PDB file of C-alpha atoms in Angstrom:
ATOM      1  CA  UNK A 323       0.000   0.000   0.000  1.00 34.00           C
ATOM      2  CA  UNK A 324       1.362   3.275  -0.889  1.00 39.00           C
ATOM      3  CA  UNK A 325       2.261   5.859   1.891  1.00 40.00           C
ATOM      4  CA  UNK A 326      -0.218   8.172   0.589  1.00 46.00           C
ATOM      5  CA  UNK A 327      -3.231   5.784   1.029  1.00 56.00           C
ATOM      6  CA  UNK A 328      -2.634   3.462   4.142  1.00 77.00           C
ATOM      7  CA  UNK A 329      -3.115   5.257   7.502  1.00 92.00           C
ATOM      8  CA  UNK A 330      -0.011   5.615   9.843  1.00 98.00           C
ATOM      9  CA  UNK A 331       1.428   2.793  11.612  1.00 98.00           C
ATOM     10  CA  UNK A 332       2.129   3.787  15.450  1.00 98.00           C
ATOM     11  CA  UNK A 333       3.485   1.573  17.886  1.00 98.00           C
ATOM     12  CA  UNK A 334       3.813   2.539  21.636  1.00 99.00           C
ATOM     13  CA  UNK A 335       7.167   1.085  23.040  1.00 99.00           C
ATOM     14  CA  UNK A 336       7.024   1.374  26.566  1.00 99.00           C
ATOM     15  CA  UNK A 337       7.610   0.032  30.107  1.00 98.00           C
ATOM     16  CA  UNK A 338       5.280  -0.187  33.544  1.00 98.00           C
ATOM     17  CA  UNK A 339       6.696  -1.065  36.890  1.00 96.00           C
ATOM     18  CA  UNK A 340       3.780  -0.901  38.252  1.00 97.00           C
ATOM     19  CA  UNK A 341       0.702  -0.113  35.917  1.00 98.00           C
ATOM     20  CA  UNK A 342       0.700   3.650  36.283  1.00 98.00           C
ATOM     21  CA  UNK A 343       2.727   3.789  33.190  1.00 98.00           C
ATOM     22  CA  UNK A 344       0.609   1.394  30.905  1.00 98.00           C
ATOM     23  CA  UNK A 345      -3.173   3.400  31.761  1.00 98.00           C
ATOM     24  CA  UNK A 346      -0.724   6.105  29.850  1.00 98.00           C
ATOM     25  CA  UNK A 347       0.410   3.881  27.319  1.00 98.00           C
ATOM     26  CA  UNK A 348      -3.012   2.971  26.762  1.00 98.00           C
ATOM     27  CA  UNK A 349      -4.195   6.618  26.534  1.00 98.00           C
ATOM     28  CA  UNK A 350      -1.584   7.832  23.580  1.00 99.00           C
ATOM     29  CA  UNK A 351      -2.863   3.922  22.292  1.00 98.00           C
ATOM     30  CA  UNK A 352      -6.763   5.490  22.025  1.00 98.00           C
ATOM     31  CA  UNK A 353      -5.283   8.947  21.062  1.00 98.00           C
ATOM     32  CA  UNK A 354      -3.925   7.505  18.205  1.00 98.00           C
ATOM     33  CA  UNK A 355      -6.588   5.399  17.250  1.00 98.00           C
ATOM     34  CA  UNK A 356      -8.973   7.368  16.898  1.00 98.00           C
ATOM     35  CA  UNK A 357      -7.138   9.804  15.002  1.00 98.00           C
ATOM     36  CA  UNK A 358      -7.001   6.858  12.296  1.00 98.00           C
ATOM     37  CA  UNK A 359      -3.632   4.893  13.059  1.00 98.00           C
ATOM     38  CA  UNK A 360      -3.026   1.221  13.019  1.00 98.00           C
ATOM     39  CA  UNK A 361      -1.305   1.094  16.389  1.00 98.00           C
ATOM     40  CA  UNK A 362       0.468  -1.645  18.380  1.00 98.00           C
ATOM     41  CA  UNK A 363       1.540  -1.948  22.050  1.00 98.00           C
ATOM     42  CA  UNK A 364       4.192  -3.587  22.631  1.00 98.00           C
ATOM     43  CA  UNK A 365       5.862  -3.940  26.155  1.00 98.00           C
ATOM     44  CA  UNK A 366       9.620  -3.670  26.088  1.00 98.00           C
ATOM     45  CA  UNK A 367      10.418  -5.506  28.882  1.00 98.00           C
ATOM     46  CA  UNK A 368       8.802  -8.717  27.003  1.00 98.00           C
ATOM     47  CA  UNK A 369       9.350  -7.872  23.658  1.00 98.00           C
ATOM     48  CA  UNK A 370      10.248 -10.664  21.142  1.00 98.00           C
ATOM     49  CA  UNK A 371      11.386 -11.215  17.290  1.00 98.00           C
ATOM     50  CA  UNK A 372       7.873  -9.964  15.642  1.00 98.00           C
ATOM     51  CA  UNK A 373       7.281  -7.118  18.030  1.00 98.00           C
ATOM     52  CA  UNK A 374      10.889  -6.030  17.121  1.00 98.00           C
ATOM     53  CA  UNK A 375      10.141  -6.030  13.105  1.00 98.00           C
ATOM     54  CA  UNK A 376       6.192  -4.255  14.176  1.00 98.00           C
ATOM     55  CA  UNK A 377       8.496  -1.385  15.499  1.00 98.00           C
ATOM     56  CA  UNK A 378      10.860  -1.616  12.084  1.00 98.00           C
ATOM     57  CA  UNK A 379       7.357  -1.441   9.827  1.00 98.00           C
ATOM     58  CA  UNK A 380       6.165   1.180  12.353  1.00 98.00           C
ATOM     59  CA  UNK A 381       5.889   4.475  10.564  1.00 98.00           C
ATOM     60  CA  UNK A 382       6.341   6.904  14.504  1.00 98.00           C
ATOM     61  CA  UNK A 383       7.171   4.934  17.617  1.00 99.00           C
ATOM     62  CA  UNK A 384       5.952   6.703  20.306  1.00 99.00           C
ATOM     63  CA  UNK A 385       8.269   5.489  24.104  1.00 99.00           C
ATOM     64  CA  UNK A 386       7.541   5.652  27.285  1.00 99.00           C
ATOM     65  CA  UNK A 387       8.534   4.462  30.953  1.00 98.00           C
ATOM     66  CA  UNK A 388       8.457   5.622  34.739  1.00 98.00           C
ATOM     67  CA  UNK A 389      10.866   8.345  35.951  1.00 98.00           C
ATOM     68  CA  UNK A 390      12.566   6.296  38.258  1.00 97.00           C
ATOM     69  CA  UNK A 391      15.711   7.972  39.903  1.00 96.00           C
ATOM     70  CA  UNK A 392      15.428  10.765  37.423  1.00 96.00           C
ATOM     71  CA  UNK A 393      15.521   8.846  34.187  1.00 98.00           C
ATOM     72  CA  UNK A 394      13.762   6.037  32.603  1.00 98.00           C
ATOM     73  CA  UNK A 395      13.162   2.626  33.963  1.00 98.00           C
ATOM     74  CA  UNK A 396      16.272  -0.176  33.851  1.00 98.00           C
ATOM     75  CA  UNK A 397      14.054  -2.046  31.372  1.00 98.00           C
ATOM     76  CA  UNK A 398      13.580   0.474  29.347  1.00 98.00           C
ATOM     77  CA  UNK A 399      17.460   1.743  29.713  1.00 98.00           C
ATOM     78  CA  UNK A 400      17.987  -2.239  28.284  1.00 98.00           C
ATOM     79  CA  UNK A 401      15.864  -1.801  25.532  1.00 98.00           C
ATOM     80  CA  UNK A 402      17.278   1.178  24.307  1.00 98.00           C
ATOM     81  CA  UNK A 403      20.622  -0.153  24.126  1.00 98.00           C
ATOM     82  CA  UNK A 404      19.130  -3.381  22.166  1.00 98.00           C
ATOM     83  CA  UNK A 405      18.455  -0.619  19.491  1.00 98.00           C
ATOM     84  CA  UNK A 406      21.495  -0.393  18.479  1.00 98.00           C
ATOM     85  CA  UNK A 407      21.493  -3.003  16.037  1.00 96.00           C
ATOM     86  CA  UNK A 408      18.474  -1.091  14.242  1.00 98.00           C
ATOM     87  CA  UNK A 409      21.165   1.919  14.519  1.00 98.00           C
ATOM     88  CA  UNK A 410      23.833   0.146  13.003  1.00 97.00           C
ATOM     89  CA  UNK A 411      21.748  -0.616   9.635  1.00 97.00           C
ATOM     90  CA  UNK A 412      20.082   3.287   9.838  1.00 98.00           C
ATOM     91  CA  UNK A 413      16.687   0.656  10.381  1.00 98.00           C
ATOM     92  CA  UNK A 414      14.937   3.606  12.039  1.00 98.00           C
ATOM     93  CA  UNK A 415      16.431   6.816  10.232  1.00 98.00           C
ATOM     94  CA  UNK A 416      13.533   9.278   9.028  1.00 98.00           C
ATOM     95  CA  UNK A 417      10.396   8.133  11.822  1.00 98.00           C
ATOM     96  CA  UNK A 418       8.378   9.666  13.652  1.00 98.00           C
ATOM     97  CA  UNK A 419       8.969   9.651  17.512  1.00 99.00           C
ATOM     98  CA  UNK A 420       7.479  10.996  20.809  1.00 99.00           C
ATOM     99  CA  UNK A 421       7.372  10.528  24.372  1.00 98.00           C
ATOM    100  CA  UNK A 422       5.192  10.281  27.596  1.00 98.00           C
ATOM    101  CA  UNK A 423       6.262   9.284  31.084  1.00 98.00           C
ATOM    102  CA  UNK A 424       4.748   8.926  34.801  1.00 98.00           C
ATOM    103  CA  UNK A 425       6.376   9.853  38.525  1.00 98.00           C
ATOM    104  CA  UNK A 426       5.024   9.595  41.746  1.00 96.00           C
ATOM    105  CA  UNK A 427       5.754  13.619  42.048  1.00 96.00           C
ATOM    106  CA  UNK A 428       4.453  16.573  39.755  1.00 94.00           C
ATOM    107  CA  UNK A 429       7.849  17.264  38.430  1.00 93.00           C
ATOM    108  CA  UNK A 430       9.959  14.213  39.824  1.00 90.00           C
ATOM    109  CA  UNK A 431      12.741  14.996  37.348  1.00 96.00           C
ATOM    110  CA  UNK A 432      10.145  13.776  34.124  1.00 98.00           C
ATOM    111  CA  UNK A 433      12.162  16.487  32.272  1.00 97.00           C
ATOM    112  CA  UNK A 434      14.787  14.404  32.158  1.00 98.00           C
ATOM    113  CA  UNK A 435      13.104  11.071  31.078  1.00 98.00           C
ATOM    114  CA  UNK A 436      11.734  12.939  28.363  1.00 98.00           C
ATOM    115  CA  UNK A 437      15.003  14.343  27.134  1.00 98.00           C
ATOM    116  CA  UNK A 438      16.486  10.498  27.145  1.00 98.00           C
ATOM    117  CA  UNK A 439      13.600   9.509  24.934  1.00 98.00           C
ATOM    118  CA  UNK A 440      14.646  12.438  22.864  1.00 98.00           C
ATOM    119  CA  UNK A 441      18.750  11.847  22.220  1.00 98.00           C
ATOM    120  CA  UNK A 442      17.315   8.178  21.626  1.00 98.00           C
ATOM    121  CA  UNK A 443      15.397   9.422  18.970  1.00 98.00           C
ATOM    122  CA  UNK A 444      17.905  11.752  17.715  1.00 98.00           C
ATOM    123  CA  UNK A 445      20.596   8.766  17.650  1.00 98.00           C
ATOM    124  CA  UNK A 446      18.263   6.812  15.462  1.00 98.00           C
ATOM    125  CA  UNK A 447      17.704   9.846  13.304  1.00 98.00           C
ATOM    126  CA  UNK A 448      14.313   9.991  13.671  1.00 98.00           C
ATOM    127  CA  UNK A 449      11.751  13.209  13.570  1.00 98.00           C
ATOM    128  CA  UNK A 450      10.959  14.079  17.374  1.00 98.00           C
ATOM    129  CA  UNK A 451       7.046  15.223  17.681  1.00 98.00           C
ATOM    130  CA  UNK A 452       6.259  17.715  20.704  1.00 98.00           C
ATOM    131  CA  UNK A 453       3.229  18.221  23.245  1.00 98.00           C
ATOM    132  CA  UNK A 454       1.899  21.169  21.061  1.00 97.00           C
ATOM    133  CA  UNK A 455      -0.032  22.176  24.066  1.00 98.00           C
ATOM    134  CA  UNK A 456       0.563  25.374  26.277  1.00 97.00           C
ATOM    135  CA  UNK A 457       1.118  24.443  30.012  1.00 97.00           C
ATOM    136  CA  UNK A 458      -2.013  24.482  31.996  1.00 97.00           C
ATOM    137  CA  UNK A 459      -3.028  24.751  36.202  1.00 97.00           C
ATOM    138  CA  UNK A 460      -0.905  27.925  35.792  1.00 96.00           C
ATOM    139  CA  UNK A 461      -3.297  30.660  36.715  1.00 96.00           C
ATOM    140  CA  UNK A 462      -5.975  31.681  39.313  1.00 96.00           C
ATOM    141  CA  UNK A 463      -8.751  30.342  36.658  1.00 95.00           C
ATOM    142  CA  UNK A 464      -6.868  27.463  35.786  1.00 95.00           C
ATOM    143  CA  UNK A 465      -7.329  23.815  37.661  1.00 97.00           C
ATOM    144  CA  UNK A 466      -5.850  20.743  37.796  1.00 96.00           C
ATOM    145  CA  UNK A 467      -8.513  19.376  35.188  1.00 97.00           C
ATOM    146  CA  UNK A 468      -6.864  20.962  32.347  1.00 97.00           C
ATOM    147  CA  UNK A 469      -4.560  19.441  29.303  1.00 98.00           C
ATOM    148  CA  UNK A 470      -0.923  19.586  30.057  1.00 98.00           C
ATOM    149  CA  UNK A 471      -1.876  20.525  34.049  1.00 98.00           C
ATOM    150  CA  UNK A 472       2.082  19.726  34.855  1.00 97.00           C
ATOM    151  CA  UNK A 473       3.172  21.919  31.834  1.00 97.00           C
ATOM    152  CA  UNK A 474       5.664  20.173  30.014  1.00 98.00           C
ATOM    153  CA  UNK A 475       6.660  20.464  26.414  1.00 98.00           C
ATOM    154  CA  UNK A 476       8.885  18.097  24.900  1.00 98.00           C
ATOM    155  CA  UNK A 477       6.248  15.347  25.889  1.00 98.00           C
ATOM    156  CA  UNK A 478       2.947  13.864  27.883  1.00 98.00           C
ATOM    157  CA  UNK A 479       3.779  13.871  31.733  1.00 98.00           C
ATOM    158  CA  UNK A 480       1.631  12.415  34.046  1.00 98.00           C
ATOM    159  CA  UNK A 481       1.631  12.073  38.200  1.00 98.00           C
ATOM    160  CA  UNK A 482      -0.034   9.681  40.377  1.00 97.00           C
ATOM    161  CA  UNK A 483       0.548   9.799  44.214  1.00 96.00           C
ATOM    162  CA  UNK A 484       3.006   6.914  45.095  1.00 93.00           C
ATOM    163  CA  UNK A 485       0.299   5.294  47.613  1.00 97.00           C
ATOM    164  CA  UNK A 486      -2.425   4.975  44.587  1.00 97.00           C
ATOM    165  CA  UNK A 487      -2.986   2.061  42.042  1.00 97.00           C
ATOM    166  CA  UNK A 488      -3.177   2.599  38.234  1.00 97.00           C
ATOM    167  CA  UNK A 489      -6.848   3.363  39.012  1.00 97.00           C
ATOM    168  CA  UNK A 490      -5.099   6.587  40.566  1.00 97.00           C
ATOM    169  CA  UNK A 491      -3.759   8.074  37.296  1.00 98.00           C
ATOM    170  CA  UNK A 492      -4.988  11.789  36.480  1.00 98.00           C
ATOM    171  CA  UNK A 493      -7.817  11.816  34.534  1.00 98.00           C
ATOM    172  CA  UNK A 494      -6.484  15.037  33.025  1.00 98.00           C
ATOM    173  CA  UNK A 495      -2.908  13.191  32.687  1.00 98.00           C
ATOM    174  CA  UNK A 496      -4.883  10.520  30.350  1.00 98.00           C
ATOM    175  CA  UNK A 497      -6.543  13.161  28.462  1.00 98.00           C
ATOM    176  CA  UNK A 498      -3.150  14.849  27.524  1.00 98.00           C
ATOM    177  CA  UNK A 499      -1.666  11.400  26.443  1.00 98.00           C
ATOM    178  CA  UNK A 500      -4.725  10.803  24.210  1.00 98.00           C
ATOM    179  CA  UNK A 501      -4.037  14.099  22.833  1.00 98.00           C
ATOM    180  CA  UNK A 502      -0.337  13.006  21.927  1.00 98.00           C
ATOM    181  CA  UNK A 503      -1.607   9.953  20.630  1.00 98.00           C
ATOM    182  CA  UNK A 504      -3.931  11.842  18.002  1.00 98.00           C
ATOM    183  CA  UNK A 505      -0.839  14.738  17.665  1.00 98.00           C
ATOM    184  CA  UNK A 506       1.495  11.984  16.573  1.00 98.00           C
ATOM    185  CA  UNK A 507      -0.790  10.366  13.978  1.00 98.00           C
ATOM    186  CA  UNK A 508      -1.622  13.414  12.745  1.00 98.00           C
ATOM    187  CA  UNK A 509       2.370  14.528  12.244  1.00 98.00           C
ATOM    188  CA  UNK A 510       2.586  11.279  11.070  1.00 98.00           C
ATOM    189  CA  UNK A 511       0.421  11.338   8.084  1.00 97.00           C
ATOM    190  CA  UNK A 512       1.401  14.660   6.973  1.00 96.00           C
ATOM    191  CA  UNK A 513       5.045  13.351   6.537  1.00 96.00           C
ATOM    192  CA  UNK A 514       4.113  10.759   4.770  1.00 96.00           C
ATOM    193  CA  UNK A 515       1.523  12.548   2.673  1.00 94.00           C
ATOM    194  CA  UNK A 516       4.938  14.622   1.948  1.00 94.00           C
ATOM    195  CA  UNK A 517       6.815  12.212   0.883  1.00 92.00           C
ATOM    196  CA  UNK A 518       3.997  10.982  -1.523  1.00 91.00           C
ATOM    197  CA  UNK A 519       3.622  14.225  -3.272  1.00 91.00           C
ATOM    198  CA  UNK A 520       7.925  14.634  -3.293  1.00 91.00           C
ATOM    199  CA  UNK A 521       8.135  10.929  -5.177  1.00 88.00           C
ATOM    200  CA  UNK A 522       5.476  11.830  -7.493  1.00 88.00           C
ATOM    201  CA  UNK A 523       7.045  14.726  -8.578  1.00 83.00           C
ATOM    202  CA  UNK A 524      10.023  13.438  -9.153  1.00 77.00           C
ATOM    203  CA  UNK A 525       8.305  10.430 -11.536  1.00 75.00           C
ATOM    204  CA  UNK A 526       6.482  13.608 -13.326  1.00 73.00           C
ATOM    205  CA  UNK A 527       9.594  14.945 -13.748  1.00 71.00           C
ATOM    206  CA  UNK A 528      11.587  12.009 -15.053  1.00 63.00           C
TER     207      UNK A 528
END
């Protein structure tokens, strides 16, 4: 199918200690979905030979992990160095990548987890997609019910209170993933609609 008719491929790499990180994963999974993607979620802590070549077909791979100790989890830490041999053949050069993490504290150094999910994606060579939303909870008329309440940039940030279940995630936390999800696809198919309209100019041309 050519990359002007099939709708974007997204896969969500990520990993969950302990569930707070997968309702999020889930959220940019819905985003995304409903914005028209084909997505897969694929846990990287159990990842295996045809989840590996999903993320190679993917057209954006969207990661994400706990901020534990100010960066992202050891699992996910393991999986990023297992890219390397998709770095090696330039498997991943030209995608489409984003980010979304979860601490037990409103900042909890997320900045930081994001930022790793960022050279990551810059290694690979890939085409880093932002928030796009201005912060919110940042005024007297503002509350914590609003998109982005933690106001970060580079990515989706959430925070649930380290004596609460998955049940305990923000709802306005999942709302701002969902919006990545459907800011990703979106990104998504205009590159690829780009790329359509640059190769059939050049077969006009030739």
């Amino acid at each position: 199918m050519s990359a002007s008719t099939h709708a974007p491929v997204v896969s969500v790499a990520y990993h969950s200690g302990y569930g707070h990180t997968a309702v999020v994963a889930e959220a940019v999974r819905a985003g995304a979905a409903g914005a028209g993607a084909t997505v897969h979620l694929i846990k990287v802590d159990e990842i295996d030979d045809a989840q590996w070549e999903l993320l190679d077909a993917s057209d954006a791979i969207v990661f994400g992990s706990p901020t534990y100790m100010g960066t992202a989890s050891g699992a996910f830490h393991v999986f990023a160095e297992a890219t390397s041999k998709r770095w090696f053949g330039d498997v991943w050069q030209d995608k489409v990548a984003a980010g979304f993490t979860n601490s037990g504290s409103k900042s909890g150094d997320k900045l930081h987890t994001l930022q790793f999910f960022q050279t990551l994606a810059a290694q690979h060579g890939m085409t880093w997609v932002n928030l796009g939303l201005k912060p919110g909870w940042n005024s007297s008329a503002g509350s914590e019910n609003d998109l982005n309440r933690l106001g970060f940039f580079s990515g989706a940030a959430a925070q649930t209170n380290s004596d609460e279940g998955p049940e305990g995630v923000h709802p306005a936390d999942i709302a701002t993933a969902e919006h990545l999800g459907r800011r990703v696809t979106e990104q998504t198919r205009t590159v690829l609609a780009g790329r359509a309209a640059l190769a059939a100019e050049v077969l006009v041309s030739v």
